Short mmCIF file of C-alpha atoms and ligand atoms in Angstrom, two decimals:
data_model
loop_
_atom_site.label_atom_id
_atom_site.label_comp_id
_atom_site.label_asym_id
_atom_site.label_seq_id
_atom_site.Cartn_x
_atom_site.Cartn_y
_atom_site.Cartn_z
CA UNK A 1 -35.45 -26.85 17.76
CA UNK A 2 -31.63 -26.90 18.07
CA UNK A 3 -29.28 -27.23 15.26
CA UNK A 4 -25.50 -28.61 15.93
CA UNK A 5 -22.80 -29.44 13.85
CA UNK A 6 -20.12 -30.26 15.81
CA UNK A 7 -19.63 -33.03 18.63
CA UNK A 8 -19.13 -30.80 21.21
CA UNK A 9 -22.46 -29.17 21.75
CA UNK A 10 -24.33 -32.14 20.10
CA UNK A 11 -23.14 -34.10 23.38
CA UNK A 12 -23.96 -31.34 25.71
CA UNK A 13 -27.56 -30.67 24.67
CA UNK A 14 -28.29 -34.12 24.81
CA UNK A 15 -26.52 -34.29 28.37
CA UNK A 16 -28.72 -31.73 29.41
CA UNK A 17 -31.78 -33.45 28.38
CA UNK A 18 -30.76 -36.40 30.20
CA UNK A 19 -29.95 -34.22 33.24
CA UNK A 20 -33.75 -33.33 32.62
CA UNK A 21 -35.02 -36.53 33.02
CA UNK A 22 -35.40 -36.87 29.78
CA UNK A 23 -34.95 -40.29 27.61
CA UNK A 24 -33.25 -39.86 24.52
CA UNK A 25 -34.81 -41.00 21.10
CA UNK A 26 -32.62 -40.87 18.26
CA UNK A 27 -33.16 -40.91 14.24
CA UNK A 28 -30.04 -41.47 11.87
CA UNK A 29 -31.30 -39.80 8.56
CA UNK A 30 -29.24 -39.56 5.19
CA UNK A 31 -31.68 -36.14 4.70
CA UNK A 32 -34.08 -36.01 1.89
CA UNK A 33 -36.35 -36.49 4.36
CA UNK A 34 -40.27 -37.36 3.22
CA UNK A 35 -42.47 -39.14 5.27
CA UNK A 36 -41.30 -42.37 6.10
CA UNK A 37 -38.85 -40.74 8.07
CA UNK A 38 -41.32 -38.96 10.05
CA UNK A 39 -43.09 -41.58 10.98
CA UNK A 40 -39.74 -42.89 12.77
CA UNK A 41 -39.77 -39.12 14.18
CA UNK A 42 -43.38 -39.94 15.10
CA UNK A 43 -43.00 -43.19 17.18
CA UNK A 44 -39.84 -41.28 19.03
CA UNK A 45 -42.04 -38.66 20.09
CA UNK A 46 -44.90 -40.92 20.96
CA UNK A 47 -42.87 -42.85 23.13
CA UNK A 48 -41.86 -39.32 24.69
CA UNK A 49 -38.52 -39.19 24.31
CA UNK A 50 -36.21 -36.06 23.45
CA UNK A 51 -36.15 -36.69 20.14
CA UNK A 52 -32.50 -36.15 17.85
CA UNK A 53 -32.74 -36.59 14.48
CA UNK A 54 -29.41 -36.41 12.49
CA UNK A 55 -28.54 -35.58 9.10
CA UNK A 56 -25.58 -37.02 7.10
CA UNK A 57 -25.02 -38.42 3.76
CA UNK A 58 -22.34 -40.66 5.15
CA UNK A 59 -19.60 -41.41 2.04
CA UNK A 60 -17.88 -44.94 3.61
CA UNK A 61 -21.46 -46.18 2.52
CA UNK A 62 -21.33 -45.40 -0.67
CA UNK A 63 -19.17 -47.44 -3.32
CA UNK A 64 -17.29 -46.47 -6.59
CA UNK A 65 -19.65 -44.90 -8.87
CA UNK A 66 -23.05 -45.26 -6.72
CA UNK A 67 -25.16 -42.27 -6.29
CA UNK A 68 -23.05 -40.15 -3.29
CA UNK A 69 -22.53 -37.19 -5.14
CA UNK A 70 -25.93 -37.28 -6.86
CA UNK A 71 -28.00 -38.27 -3.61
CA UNK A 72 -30.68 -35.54 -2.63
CA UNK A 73 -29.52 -33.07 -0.39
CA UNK A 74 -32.07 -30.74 0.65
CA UNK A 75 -30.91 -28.93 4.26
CA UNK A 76 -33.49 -26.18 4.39
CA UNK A 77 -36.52 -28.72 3.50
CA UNK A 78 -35.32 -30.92 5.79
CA UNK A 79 -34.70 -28.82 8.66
CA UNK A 80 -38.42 -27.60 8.33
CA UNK A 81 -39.60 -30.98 8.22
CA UNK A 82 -38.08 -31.88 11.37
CA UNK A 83 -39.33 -28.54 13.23
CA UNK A 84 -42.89 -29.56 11.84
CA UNK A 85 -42.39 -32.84 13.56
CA UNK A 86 -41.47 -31.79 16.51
CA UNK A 87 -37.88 -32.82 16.91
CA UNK A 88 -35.76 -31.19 19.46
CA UNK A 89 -32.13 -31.43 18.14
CA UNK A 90 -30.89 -31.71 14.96
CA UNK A 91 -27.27 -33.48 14.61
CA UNK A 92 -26.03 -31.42 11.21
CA UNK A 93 -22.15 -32.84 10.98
CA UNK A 94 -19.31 -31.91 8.29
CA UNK A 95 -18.24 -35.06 6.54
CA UNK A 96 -14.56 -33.52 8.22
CA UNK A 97 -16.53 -33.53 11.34
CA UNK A 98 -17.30 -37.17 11.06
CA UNK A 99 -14.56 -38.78 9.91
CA UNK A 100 -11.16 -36.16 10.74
CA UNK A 101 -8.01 -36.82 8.69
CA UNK A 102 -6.30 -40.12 9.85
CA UNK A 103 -9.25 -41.96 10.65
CA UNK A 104 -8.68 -45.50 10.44
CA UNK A 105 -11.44 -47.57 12.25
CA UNK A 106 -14.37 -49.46 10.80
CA UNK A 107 -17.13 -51.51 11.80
CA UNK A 108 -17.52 -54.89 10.29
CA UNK A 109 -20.99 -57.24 11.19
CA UNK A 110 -19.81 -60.51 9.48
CA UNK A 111 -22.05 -63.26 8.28
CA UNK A 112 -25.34 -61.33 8.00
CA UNK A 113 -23.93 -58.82 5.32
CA UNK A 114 -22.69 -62.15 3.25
CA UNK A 115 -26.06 -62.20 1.45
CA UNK A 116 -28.75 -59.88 -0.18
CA UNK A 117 -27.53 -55.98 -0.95
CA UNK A 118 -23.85 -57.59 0.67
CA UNK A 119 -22.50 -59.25 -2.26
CA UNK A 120 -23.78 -56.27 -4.53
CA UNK A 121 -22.94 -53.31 -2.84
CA UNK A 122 -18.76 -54.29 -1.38
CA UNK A 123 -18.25 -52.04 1.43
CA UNK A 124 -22.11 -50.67 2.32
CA UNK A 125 -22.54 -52.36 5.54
CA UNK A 126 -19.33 -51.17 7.30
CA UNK A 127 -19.77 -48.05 6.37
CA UNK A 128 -23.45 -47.99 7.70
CA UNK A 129 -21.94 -50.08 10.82
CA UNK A 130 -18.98 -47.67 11.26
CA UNK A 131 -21.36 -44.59 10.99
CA UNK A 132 -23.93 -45.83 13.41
CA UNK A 133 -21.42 -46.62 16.10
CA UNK A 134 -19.93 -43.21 15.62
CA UNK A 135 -23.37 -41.45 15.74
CA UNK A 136 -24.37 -43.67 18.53
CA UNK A 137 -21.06 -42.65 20.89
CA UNK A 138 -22.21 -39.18 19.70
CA UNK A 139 -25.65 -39.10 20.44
CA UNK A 140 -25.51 -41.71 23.22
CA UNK A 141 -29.32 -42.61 22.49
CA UNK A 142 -31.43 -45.30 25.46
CA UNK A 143 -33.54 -45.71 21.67
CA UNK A 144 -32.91 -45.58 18.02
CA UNK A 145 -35.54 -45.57 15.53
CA UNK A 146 -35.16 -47.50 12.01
CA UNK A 147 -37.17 -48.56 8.87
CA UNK A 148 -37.97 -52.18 8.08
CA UNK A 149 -37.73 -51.27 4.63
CA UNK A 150 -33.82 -51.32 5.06
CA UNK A 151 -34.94 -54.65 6.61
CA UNK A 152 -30.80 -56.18 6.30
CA UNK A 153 -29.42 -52.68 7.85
CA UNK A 154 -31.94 -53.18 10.81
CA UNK A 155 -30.61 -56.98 11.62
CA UNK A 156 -26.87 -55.98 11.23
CA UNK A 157 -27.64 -52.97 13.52
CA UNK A 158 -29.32 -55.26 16.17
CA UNK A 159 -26.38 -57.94 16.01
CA UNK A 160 -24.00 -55.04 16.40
CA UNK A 161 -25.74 -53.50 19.12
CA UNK A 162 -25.94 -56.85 20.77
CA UNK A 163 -22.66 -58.20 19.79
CA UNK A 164 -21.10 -54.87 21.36
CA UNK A 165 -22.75 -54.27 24.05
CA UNK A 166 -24.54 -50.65 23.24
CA UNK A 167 -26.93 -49.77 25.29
CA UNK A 168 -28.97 -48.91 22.84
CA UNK A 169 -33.10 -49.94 21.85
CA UNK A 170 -33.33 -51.01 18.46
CA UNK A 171 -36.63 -49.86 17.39
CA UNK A 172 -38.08 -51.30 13.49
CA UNK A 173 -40.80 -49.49 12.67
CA UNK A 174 -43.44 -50.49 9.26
CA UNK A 175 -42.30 -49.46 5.71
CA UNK A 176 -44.31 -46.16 4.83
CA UNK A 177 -45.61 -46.70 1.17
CA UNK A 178 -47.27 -44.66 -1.78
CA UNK A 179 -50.92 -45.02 -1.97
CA UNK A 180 -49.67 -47.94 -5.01
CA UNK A 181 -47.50 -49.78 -2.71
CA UNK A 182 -43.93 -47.96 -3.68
CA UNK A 183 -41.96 -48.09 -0.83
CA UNK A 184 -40.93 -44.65 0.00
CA UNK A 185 -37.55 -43.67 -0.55
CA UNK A 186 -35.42 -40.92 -1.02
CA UNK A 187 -34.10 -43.05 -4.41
CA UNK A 188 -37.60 -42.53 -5.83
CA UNK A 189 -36.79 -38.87 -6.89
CA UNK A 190 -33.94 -40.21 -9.26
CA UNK A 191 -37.71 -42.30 -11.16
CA UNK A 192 -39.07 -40.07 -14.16
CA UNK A 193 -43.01 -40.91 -14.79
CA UNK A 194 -42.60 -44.06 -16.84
CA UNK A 195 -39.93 -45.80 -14.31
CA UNK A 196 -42.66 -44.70 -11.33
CA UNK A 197 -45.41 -46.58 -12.59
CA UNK A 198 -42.64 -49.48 -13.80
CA UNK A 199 -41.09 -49.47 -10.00
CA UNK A 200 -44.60 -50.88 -8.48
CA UNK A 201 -43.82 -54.15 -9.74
CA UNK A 202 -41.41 -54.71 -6.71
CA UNK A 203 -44.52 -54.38 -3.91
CA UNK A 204 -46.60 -56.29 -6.37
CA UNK A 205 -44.19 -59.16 -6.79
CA UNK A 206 -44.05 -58.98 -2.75
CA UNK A 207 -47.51 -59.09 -2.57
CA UNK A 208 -48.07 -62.51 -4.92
CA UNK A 209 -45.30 -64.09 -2.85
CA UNK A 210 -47.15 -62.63 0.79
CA UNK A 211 -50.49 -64.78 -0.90
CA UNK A 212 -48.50 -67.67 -2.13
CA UNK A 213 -46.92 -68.27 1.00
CA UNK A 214 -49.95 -68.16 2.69
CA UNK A 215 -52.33 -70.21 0.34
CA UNK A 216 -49.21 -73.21 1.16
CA UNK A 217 -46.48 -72.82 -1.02
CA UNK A 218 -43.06 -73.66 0.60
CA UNK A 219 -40.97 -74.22 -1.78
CA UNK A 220 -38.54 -70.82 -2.45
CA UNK A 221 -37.66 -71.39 -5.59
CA UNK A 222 -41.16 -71.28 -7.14
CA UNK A 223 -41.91 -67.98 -4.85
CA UNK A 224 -38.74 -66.32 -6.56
CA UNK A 225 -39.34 -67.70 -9.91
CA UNK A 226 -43.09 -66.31 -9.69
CA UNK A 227 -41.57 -62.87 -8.56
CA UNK A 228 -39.07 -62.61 -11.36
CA UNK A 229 -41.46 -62.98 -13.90
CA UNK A 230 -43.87 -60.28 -11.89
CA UNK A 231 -40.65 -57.92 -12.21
CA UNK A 232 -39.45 -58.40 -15.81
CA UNK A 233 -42.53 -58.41 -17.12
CA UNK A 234 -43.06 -54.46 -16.12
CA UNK A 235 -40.55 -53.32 -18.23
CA UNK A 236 -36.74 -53.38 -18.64
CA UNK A 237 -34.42 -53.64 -15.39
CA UNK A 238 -31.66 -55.40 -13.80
CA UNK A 239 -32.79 -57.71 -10.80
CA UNK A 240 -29.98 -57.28 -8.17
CA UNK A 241 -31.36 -60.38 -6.40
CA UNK A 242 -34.78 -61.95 -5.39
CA UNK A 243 -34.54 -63.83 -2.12
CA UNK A 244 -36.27 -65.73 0.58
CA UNK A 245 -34.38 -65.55 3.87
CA UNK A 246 -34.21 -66.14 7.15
CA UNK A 247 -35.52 -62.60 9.57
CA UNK A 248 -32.63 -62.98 12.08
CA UNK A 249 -29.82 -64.50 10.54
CA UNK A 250 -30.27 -63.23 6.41
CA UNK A 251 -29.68 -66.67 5.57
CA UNK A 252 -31.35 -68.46 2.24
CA UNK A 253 -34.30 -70.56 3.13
CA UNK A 254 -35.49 -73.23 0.67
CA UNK A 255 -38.55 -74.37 2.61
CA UNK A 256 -40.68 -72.30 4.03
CA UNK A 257 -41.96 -73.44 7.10
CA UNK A 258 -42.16 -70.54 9.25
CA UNK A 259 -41.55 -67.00 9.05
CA UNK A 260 -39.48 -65.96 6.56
CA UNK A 261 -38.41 -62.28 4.78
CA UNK A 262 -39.08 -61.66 1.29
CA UNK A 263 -36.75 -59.07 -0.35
CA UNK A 264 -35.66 -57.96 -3.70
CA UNK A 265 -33.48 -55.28 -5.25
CA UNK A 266 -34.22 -54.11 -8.51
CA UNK A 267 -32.52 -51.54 -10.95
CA UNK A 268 -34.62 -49.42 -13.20
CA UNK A 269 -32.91 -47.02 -15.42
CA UNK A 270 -29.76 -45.50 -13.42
CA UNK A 271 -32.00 -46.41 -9.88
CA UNK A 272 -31.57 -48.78 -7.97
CA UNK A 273 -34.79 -49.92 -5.59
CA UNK A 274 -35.18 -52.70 -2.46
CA UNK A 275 -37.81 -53.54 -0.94
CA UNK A 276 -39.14 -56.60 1.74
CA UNK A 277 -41.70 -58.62 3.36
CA UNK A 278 -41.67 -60.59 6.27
CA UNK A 279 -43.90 -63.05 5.95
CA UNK A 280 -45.55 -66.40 8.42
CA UNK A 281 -47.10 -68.71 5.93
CA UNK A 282 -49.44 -69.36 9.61
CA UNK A 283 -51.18 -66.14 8.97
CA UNK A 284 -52.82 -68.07 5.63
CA UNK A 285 -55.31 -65.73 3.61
CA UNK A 286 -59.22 -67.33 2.65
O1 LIG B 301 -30.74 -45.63 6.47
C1 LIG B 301 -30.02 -44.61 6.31
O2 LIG B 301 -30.51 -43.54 5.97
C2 LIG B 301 -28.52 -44.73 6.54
O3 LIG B 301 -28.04 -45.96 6.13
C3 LIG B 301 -28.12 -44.43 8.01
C4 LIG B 301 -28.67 -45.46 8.97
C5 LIG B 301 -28.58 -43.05 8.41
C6 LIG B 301 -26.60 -44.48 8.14
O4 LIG B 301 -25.99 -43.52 7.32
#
């Protein structure tokens, strides 16, 4: 496995992959890595591609007072996880790498970033846009490979792939959980024992709405009402937002007549958690 850090010889080991015949399968990574970030390592290498993972606690994503400074950074774990999956090139950038003095530029997906972790988190979604552009001109991936559970980062990256013109695959792949449902996350280290067992009220509260929808309910309202009592009644937290949108276009849906996603964000103690669920109310449960 191959370790870069600058631009340079990260575009000329990929180059020569692709002068190999090789198609190249990329995985943007924040580090911290556990094992829902293998499994996007997984379906890379399954689909045989020369597989790049990269490794980057990007700061434009982070806003005043979130967790940058705090967020796990772990570069000899993570290095070893990604030679025990089997990746072939490990992007390792400098934040002066990434973004030199002067830099100016920024990524903005409109609309779609008006609702769920948008309106809470000012800033977040350029900064993931901006970063993913940059790391895709970098990398110059035919596939990228990205969680559902960061189900609003996966549609703004597919509009702005589409809207530019990358010629990149968008690739969602299933939310790994915890045997109780937690979603995994990197955030879950920040949880002390007490907060772990409180922070499996967010895939519960999923859950009821998943059955709800399915037994008939349509009307969003009830679904959200249903899930906020689910998520107070664990314990003390600040709901971010409980929402029923549209997949695509992260719009609020009242009725629910087809397919819709089901997301929350919820903040126990100093952590803040999101998780989602599409649902079709025409898959109905017995
Ligand atoms: O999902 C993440 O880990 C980050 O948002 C990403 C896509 C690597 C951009 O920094």
């Amino acid at each position: 496995m191959l370790v870069t850090r600058d631009i340079e010889r990260t575009r000329k080991a990929v180059a020569a992959a692709r002068a190999a015949g090789r198609r190249i399968g990329f995985v943007p990574t924040m580090g911290a890595l556990h094992a829902a970030h293998v499994s996007l390592m997984e379906a890379a290498r399954r689909a045989g591609d020369f597989v790049v993972v990269s490794i980057f606690v990007n700061p434009t994503q982070f806003g005043p007072g979130e967790d940058f400074d705090a967020y796990p950074r772990d570069e000899g774990g993570d290095l070893a996880t990604c030679e025990n999956a089997g990746v072939d090139l490990v992007f390792f950038p400098s934040v002066a790498v990434m973004y030199p003095p002067g830099a100016v530029t920024t990524v903005h997906v409109a609309r779609l970033t008006d609702t769920l972790c948008g309106p809470h988190r000012p800033g977040h979604f350029d900064g993931v846009a901006t970063v993913v552009t940059k790391l895709f001109n970098i990398v110059q991936p035919d596939a990228a490979y990205f969680g559902q559970k960061d189900a609003q980062q996966l549609a703004v990256i597919r509009r702005m792939t589409r809207d530019l013109d990358m010629p990149v695959e968008i690739v969602g792949c299933p939310t790994v959980r915890e045997p109780d449902g937690l979603a995994m996350s990197s955030r879950n280290a920040y949880l002390d024992p007490d907060q772990r067992s409180q922070a499996t009220c967010l895939y519960r509260a999923l859950e009821h709405a998943r059955s709800r929808i399915q037994t008939g309910e349509e009307s969003a309202e009830t679904i959200t009402t249903e899930m906020r009592g689910i998520v107070e009644n664990a314990g003390p937290c600040r709901i971010d937002y409980i929402s029923v949108v549209d997949p695509a276009s992260m719009e609020p849906v009242t009725r629910i007549a087809g397919p819709v996603l089901v997301a929350l964000a919820v903040r126990i103690g100093r952590t803040r958690l999101i998780d989602n669920m599409t649902v079709d109310p025409r898959e109905r449960t017995p």
